[in-house]
CSV table of C-alpha atoms in Angstrom, one decimal:
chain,number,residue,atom,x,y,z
F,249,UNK,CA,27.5,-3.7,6.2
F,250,UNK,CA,26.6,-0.9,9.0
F,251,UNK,CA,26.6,-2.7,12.4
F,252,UNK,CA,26.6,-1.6,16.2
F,253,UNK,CA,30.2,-1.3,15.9
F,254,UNK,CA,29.5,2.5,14.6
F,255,UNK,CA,27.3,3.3,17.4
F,256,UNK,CA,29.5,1.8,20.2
F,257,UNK,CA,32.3,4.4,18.3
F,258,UNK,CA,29.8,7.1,18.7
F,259,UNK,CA,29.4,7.1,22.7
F,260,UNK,CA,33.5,6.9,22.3
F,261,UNK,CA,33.7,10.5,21.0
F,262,UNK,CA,31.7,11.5,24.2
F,263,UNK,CA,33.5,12.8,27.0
F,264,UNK,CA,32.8,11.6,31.0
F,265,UNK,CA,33.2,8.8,33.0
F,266,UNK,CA,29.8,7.6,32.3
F,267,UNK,CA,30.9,6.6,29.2
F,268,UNK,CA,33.4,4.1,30.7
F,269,UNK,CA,30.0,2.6,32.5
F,270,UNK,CA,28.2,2.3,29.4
F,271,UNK,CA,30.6,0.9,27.5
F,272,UNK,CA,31.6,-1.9,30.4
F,273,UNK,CA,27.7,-2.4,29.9
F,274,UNK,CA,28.2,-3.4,26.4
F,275,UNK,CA,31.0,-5.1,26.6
F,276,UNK,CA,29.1,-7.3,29.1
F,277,UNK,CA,26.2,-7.2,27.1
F,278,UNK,CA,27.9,-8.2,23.5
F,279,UNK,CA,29.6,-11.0,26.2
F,280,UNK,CA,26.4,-12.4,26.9
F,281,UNK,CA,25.0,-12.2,23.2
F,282,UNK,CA,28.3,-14.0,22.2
F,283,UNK,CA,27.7,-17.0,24.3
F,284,UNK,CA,24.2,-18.4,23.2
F,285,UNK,CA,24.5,-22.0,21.3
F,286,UNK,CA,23.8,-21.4,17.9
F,287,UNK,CA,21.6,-23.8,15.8
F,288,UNK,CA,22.8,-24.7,12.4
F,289,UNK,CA,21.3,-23.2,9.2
F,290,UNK,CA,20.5,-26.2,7.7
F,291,UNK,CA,18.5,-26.7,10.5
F,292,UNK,CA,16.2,-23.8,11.1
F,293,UNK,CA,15.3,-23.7,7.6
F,294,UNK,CA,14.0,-27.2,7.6
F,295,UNK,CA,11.5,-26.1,10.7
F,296,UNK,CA,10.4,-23.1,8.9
F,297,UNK,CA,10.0,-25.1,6.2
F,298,UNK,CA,8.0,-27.8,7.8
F,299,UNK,CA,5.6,-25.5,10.2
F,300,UNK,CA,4.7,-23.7,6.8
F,301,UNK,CA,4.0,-27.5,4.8
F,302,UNK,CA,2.4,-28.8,8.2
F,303,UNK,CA,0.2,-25.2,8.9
F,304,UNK,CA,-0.7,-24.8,4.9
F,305,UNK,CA,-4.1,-26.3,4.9
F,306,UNK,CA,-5.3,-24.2,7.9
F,307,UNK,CA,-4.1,-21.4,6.4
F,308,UNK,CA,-7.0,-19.3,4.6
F,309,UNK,CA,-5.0,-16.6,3.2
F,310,UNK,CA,-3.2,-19.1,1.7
F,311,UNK,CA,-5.7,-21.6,0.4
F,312,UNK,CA,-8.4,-19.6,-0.2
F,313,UNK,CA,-11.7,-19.0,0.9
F,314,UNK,CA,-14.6,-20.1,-0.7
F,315,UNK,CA,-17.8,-17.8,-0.3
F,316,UNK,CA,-19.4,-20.3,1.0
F,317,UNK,CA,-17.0,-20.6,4.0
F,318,UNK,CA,-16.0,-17.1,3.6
F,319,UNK,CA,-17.6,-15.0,7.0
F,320,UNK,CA,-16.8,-11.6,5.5
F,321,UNK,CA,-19.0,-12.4,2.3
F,322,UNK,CA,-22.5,-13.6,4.1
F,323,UNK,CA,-24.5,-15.1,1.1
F,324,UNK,CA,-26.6,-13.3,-0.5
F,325,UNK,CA,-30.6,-14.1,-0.7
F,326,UNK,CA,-31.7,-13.8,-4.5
F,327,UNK,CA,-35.3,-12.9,-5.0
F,328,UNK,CA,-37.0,-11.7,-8.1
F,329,UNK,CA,-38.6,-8.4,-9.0
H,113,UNK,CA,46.4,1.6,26.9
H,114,UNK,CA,43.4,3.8,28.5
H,115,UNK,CA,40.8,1.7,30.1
H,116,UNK,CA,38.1,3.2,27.5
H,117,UNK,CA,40.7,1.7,24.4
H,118,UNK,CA,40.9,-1.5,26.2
H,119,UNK,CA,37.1,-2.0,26.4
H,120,UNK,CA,36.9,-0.6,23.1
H,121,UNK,CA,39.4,-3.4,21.7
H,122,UNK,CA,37.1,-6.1,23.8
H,123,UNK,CA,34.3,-4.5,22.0
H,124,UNK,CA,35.4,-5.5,18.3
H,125,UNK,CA,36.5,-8.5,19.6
H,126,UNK,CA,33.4,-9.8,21.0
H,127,UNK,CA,31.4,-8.6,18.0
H,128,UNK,CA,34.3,-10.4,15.3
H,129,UNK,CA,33.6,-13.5,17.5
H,130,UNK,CA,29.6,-13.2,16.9
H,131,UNK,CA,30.3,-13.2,13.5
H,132,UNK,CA,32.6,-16.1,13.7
H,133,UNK,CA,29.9,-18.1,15.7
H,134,UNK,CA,27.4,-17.4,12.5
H,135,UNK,CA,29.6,-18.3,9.7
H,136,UNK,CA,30.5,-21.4,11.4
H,137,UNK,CA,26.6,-22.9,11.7
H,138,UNK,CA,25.8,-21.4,8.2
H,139,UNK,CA,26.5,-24.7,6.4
H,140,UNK,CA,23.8,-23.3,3.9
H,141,UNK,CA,21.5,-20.1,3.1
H,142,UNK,CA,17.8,-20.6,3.5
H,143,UNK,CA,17.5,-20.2,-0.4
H,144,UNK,CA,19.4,-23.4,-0.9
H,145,UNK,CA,16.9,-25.4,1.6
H,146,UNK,CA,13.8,-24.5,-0.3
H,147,UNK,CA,15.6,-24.8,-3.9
H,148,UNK,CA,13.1,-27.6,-4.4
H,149,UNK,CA,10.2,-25.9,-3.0
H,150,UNK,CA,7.1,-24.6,-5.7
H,151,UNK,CA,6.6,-21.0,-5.2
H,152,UNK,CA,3.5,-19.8,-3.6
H,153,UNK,CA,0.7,-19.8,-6.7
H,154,UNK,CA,-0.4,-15.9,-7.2
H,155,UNK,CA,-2.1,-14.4,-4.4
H,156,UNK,CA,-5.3,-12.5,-5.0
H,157,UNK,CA,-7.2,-11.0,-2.0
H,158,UNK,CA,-10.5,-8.8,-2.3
H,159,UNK,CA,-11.5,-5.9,-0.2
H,160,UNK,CA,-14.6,-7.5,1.4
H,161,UNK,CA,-15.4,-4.4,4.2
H,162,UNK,CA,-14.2,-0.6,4.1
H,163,UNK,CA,-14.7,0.6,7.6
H,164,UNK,CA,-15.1,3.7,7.3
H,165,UNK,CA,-15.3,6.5,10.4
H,166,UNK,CA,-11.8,8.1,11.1
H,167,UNK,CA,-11.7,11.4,10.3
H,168,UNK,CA,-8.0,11.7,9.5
H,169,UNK,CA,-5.2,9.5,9.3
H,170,UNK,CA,-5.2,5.8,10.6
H,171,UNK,CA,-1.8,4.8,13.0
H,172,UNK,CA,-2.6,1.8,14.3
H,173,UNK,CA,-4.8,-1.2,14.6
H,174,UNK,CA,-5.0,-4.8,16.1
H,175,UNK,CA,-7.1,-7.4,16.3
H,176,UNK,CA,-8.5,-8.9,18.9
H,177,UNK,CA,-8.1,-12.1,19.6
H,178,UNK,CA,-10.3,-15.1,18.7
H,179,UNK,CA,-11.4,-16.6,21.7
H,180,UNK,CA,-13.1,-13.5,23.0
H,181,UNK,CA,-14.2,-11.3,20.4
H,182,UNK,CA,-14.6,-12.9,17.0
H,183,UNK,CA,-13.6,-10.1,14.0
H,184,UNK,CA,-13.3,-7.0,16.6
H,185,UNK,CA,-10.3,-4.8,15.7
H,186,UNK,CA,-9.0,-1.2,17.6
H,187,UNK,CA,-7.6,1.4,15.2
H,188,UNK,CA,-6.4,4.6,16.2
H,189,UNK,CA,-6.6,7.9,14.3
H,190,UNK,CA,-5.0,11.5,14.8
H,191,UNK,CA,-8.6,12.5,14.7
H,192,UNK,CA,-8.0,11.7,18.2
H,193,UNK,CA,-10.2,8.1,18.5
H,194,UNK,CA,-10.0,5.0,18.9
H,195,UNK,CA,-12.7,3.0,17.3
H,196,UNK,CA,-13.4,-0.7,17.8
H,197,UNK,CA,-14.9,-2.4,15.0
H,198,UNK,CA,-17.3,-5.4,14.5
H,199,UNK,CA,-15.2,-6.3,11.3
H,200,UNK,CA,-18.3,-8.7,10.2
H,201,UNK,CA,-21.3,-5.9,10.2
H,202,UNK,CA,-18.5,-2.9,10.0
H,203,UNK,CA,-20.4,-1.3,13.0
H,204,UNK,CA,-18.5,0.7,15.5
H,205,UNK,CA,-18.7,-1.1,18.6
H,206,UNK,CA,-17.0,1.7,20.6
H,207,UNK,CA,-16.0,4.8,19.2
H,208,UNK,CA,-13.5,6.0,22.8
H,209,UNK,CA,-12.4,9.8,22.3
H,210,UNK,CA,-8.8,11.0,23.2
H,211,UNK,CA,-6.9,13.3,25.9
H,212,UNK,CA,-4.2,13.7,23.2
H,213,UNK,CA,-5.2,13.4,18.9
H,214,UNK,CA,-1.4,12.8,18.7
H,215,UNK,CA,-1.8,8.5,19.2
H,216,UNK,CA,0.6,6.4,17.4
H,217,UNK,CA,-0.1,3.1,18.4
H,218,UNK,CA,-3.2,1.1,20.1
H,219,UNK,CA,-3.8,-2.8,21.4
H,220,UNK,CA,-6.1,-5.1,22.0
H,221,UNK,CA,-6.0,-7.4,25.5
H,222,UNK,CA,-6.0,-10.8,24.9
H,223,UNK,CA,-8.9,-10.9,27.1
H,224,UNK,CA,-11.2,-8.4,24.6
H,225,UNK,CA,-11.8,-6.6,28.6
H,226,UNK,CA,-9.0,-3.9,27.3
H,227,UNK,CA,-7.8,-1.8,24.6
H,228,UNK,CA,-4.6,0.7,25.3
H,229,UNK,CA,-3.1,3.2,23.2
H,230,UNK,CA,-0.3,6.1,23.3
H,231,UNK,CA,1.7,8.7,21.0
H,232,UNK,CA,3.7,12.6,21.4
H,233,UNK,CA,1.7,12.4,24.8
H,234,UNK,CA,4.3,10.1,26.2
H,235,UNK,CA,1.8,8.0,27.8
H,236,UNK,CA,0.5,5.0,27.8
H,237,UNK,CA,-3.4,4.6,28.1
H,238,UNK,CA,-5.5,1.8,29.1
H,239,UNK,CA,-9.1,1.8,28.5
H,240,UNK,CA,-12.0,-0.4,30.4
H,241,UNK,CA,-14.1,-1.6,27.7
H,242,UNK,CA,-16.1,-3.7,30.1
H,243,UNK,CA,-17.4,-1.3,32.0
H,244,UNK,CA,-20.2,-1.4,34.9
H,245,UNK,CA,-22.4,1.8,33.1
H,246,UNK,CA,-21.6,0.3,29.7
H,247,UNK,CA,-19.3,3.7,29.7
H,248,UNK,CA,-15.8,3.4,27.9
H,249,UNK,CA,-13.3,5.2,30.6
H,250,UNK,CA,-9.6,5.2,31.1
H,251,UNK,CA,-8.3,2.9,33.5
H,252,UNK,CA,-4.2,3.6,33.9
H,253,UNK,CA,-2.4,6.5,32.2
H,254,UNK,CA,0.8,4.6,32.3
H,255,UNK,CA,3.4,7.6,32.1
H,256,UNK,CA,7.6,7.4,32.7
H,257,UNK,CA,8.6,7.1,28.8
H,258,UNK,CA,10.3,10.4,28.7
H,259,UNK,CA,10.1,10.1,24.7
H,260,UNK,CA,6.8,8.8,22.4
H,261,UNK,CA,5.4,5.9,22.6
H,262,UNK,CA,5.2,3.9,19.3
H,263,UNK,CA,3.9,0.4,20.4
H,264,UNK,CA,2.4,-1.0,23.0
H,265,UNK,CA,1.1,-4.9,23.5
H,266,UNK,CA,-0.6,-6.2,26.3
H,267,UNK,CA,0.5,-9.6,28.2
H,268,UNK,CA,-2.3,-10.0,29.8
H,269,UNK,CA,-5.6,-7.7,31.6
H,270,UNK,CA,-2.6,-6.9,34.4
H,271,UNK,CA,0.8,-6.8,32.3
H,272,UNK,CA,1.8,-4.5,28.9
H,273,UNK,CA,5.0,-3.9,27.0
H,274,UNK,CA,5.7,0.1,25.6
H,275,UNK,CA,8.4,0.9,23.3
H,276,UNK,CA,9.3,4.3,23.2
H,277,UNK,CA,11.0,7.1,21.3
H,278,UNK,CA,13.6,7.6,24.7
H,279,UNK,CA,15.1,4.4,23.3
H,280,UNK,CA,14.0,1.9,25.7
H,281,UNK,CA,10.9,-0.3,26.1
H,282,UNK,CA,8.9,-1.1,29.5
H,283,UNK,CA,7.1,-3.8,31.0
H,284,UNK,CA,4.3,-2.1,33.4
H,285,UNK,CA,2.0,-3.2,35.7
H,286,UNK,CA,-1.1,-2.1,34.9
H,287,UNK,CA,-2.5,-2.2,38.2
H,288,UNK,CA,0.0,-0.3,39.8
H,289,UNK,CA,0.3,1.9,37.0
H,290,UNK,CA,4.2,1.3,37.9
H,291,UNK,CA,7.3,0.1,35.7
H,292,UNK,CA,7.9,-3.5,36.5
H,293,UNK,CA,10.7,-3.3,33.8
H,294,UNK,CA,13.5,-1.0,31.7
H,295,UNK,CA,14.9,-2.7,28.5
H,296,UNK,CA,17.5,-0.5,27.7
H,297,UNK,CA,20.0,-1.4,25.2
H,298,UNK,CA,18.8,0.6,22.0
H,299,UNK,CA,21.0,3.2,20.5
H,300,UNK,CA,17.8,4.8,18.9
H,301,UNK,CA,13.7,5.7,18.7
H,302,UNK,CA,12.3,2.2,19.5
H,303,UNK,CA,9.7,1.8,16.9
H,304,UNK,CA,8.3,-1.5,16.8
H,305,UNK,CA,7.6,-4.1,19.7
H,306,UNK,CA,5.7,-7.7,19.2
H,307,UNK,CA,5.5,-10.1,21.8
H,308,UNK,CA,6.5,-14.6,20.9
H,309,UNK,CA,3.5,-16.8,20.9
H,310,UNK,CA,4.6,-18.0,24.2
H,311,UNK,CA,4.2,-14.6,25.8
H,312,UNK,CA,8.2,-15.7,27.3
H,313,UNK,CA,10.0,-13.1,24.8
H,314,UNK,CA,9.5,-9.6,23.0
H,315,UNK,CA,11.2,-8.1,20.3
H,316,UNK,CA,11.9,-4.9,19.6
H,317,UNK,CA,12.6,-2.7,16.3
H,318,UNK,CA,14.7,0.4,16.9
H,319,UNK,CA,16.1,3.8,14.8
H,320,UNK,CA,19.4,2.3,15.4
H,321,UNK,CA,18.7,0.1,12.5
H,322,UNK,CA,18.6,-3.2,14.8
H,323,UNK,CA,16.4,-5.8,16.0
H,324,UNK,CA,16.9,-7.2,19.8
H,325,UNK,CA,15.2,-10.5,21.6
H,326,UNK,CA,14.4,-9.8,25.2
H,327,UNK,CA,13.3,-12.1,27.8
H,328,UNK,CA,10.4,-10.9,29.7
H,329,UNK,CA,11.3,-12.5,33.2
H,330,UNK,CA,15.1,-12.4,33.1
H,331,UNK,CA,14.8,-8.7,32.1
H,332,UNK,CA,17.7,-9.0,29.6
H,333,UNK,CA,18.5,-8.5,26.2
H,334,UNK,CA,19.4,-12.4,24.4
H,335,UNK,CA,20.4,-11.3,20.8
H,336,UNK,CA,20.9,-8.5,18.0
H,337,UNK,CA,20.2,-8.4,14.8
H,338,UNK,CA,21.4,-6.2,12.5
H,339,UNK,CA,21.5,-6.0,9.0
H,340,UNK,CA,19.2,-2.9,7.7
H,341,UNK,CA,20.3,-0.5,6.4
H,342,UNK,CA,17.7,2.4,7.6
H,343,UNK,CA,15.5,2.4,10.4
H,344,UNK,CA,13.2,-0.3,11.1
H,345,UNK,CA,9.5,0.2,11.3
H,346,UNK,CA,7.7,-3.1,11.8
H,347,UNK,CA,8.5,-6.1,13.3
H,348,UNK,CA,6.3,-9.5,14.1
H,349,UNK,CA,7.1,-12.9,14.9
H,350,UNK,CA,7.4,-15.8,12.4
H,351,UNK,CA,4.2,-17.8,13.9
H,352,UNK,CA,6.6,-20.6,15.3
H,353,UNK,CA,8.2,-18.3,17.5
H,354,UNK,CA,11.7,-19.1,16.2
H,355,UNK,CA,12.2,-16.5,13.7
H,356,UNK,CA,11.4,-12.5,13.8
H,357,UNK,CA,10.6,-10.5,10.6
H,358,UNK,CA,11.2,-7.2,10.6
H,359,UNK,CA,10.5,-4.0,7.7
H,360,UNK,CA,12.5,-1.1,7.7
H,361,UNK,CA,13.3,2.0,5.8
H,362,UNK,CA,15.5,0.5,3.6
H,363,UNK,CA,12.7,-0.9,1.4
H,364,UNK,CA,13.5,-4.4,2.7
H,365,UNK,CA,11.8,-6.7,5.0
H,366,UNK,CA,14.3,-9.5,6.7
H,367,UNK,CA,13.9,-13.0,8.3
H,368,UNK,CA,16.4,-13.6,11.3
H,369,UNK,CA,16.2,-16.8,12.9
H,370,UNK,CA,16.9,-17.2,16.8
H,371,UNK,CA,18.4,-20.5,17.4
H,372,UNK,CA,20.6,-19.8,14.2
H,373,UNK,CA,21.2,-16.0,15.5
H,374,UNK,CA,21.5,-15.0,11.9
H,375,UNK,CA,19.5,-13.3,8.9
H,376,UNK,CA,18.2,-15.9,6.6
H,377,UNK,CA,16.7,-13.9,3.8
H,378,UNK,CA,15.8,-10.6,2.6
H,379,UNK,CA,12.9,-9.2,0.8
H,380,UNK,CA,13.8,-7.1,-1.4
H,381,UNK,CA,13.3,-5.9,-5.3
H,382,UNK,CA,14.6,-3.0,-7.3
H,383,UNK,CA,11.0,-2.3,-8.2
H,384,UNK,CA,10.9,-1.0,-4.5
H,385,UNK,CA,12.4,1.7,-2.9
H,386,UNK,CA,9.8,3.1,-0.4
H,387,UNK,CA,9.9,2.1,3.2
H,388,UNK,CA,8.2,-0.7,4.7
H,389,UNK,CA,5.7,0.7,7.7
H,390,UNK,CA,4.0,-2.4,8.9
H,391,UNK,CA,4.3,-6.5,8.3
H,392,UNK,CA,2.1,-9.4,9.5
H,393,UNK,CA,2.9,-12.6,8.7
H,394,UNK,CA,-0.1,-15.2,7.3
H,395,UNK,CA,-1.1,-18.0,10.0
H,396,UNK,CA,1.0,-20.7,8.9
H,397,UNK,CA,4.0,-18.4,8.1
H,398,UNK,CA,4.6,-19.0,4.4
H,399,UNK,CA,3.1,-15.5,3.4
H,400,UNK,CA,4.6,-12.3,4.6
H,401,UNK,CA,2.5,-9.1,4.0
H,402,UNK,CA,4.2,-6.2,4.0
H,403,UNK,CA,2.8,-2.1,4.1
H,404,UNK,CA,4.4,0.1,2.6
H,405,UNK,CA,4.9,4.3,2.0
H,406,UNK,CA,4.0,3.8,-1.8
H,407,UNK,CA,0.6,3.1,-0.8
H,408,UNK,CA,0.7,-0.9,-1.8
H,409,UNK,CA,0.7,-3.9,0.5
H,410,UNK,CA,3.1,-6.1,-1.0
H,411,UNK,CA,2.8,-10.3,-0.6
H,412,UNK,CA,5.8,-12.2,0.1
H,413,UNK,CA,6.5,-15.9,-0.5
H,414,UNK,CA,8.2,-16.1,2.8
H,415,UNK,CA,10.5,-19.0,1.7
H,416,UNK,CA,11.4,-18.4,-1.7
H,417,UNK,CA,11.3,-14.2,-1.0
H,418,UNK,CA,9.0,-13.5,-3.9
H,419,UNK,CA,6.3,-11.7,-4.0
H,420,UNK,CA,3.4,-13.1,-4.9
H,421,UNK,CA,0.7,-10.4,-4.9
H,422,UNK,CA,-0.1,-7.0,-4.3
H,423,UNK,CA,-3.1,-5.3,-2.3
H,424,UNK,CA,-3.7,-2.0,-3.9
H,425,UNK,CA,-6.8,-0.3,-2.9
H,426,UNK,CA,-5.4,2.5,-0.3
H,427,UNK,CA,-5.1,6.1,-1.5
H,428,UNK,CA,-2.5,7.0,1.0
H,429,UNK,CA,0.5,5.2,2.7
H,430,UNK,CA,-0.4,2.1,4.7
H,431,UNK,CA,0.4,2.5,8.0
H,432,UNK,CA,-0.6,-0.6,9.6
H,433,UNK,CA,-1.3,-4.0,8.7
H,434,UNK,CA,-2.5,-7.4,10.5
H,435,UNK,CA,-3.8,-10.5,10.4
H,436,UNK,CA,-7.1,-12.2,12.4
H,437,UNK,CA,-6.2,-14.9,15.2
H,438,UNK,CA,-7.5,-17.5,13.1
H,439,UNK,CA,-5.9,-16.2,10.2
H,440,UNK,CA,-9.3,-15.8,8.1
H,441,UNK,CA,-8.5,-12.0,7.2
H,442,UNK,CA,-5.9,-8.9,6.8
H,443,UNK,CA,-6.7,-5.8,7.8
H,444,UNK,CA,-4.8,-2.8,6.1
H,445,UNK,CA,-5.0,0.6,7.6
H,446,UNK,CA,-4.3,3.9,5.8
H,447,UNK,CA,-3.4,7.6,5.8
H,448,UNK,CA,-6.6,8.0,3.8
H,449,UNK,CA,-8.6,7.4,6.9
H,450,UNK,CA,-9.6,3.8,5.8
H,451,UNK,CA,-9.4,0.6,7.2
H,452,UNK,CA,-10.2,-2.5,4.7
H,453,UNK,CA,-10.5,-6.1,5.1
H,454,UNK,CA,-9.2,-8.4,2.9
H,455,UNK,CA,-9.2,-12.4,1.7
């Protein structure tokens, strides 16, 4: 699995003591990232889960659309010839 | 030990203990939650408008949003236009002509007053559509990105958000013409921005194969996601706000949740193995549709991660792909000049 680890290796081969900036900015950064509270699995799936259930009806890609109801198919008038 | 080696060491660390923090909330995988769940029934949408106008290939396009201007949609073409469309009569409401034919991106204000667009220019530019003369002019050429600029989306008539090839995205003020914001942190080509329901967060999709959260206000970077294996291309918002979808290079498209700070699910399937260019998500979230370079948009069952239909009607990659505010319609814009709409 390719993660930033490569990249942060990358700006290592560089030469400079810019480079010790940038990399005291990601350490501070990945810092940061590693503190937030994390929400269990479990969890988040049942919320995704439930907005889709609770959101289904209203949804008309979903459902459907009926022609009738449909605003990109006006009905047509039928007349005889 | 050299101060760079020290950091370095920190580094690895900090990113082993990310991990760590994942594992230990994953008490299951998404595809174990919805184990009980019927997959989505076959999806079968219909081209019910061509618009057709653009001369060469389509970039971009967005809808407006509801409140203001019911069905309008922007595209933008390297014909050097940006057309806005009455999507119901297929009638080019405005057909604005370009400084630069090299545009990329283009967005409509929430407001309808608005519509912006950018590309190898470098620049950002907003256009008045409300003007006094009934004339279509540029406002604000918003210039700084020292690379191209691939998205853009507006916050409001005085706020937008650019992400650029230099790597970084901006928050400008449109008024001023003047970067409010830098959010730097990407190791490569930003491609991709979308901004949260709540207008509090963006996210961005970058060449450096990641996805990162930012907060607007704070002007910091909350969370990475990474995972692809290629660069990533499109990115939206799971309509709840709490999860980001992104579509990369790889062939995949991904779910990451935020408060779980993990991938839940990839879409994927051996029968694929072109890049994904654009995504949209349906309104209530449980369909993902997804553009890609074979010239298909493919239709995800976002829970189960199957698809469940295909849009084929293009004759050219689809470059761009979204859905209506009210969620009654996709649009699907090509390289064959075409844009169609779809339920």
């Amino acid at each position: 699995m390719c993660d930033h680890r490569c990249f942060v290796y990358e700006i290592v081969k560089m030469s400079g003591s810019s480079n010790l900036v940038a990399m005291k900015k990601i350490v501070q950064q990945l810092r940061f990232e590693a503190s937030i509270n994390r929400v269990k699995v479990s969890q988040a799936a049942a919320d995704l889960q439930q907005f889709c259930m609770q959101n289904a009806l209203q949804d008309p890609l979903l459902t459907g659309v009926s022609s009738s109801t449909n605003p990109f198919r006006p009905q047509k008038v039928c007349s005889f010839l | 030990m050299g101060e760079m080696e020290e950091l370095r060491k920190e580094a690895d660390n900090l990113k082993d203990q990310i991990t760590e923090a994942r594992k230990v909330v994953q008490d299951t995988t998404l595809q174990e939650a919805v184990a009980g769940t019927t997959l989505v029934g076959r999806v079968q949408l219909k081209t019910r408008k061509t618009l057709r106008g653009h001369l060469a290939k389509i970039y971009a396009m967005h809808w407006g949003t509801d409140t203001n201007c019911s069905k309008l949609c922007v595209s933008a073409s390297q014909d050097g236009k940006l057309i806005v469309w009455d999507t119901l009569t297929t009638n080019k409401v405005s057909a604005i002509p370009l400084k630069s034919s090299w545009v990329m991106t283009c967005a409509y204000a929430p407001s309808g007053n608005m519509v912006a667009c950018g590309g190898l220019d470098n620049m950002c530019s907003i256009y008045n559509l409300k003007g006094k003369d009934g004339n279509v002019k540029v406002m604000r050429e918003l210039a700084a990105h020292t690379g191209y600029l691939s998205c853009c989306r507006f916050l409001s008539d005085s706020e937008i958000i650019t992400s650029s090839g230099d790597c970084t995205c901006v928050l400008w003020d449109i008024e001023t013409g003047t970067e409010k914001t830098i959010f730097a942190g990407h190791l490569g080509d930003c491609m991709s921005l979308a901004v949260s329901p709540d207008f509090k967060m963006f996210i961005s999709g970058a060449c450096d194969f990641t996805a990162k959260l930012w907060d607007i206000r704070e002007a910091s970077c909350r969370q990475t996601f990474s995972g692809h294996e290629s660069d990533i291309n499109a990115i939206g918002f799971f309509p709840n706000g709490n999860a980001v979808i992104t579509g990369s290079d790889d062939a995949t498209c991904k779910l990451y949740d935020l408060r779980a700070d993990q991938e839940l699910i990839t879409y994927q399937d051996s029968g694929i193995m072109c890049g994904v260019t654009s995504l949209a998500p349906s309104l209530s979230g449980r369909l993902l549709l997804a553009g890609y370079d074979d010239f298909n948009v493919n239709i995800w069952d976002m829970l189960k991660a199957e698809r469940v239909g295909v849009l084929a009607g293009h004759d050219n990659r689809v470059s761009c792909i979204g859905v209506s505010s009210d969620g009654m319609a996709c649009c699907t814009g090509s390289w064959d000049s075409f844009l169609k709409i779809w339920n």
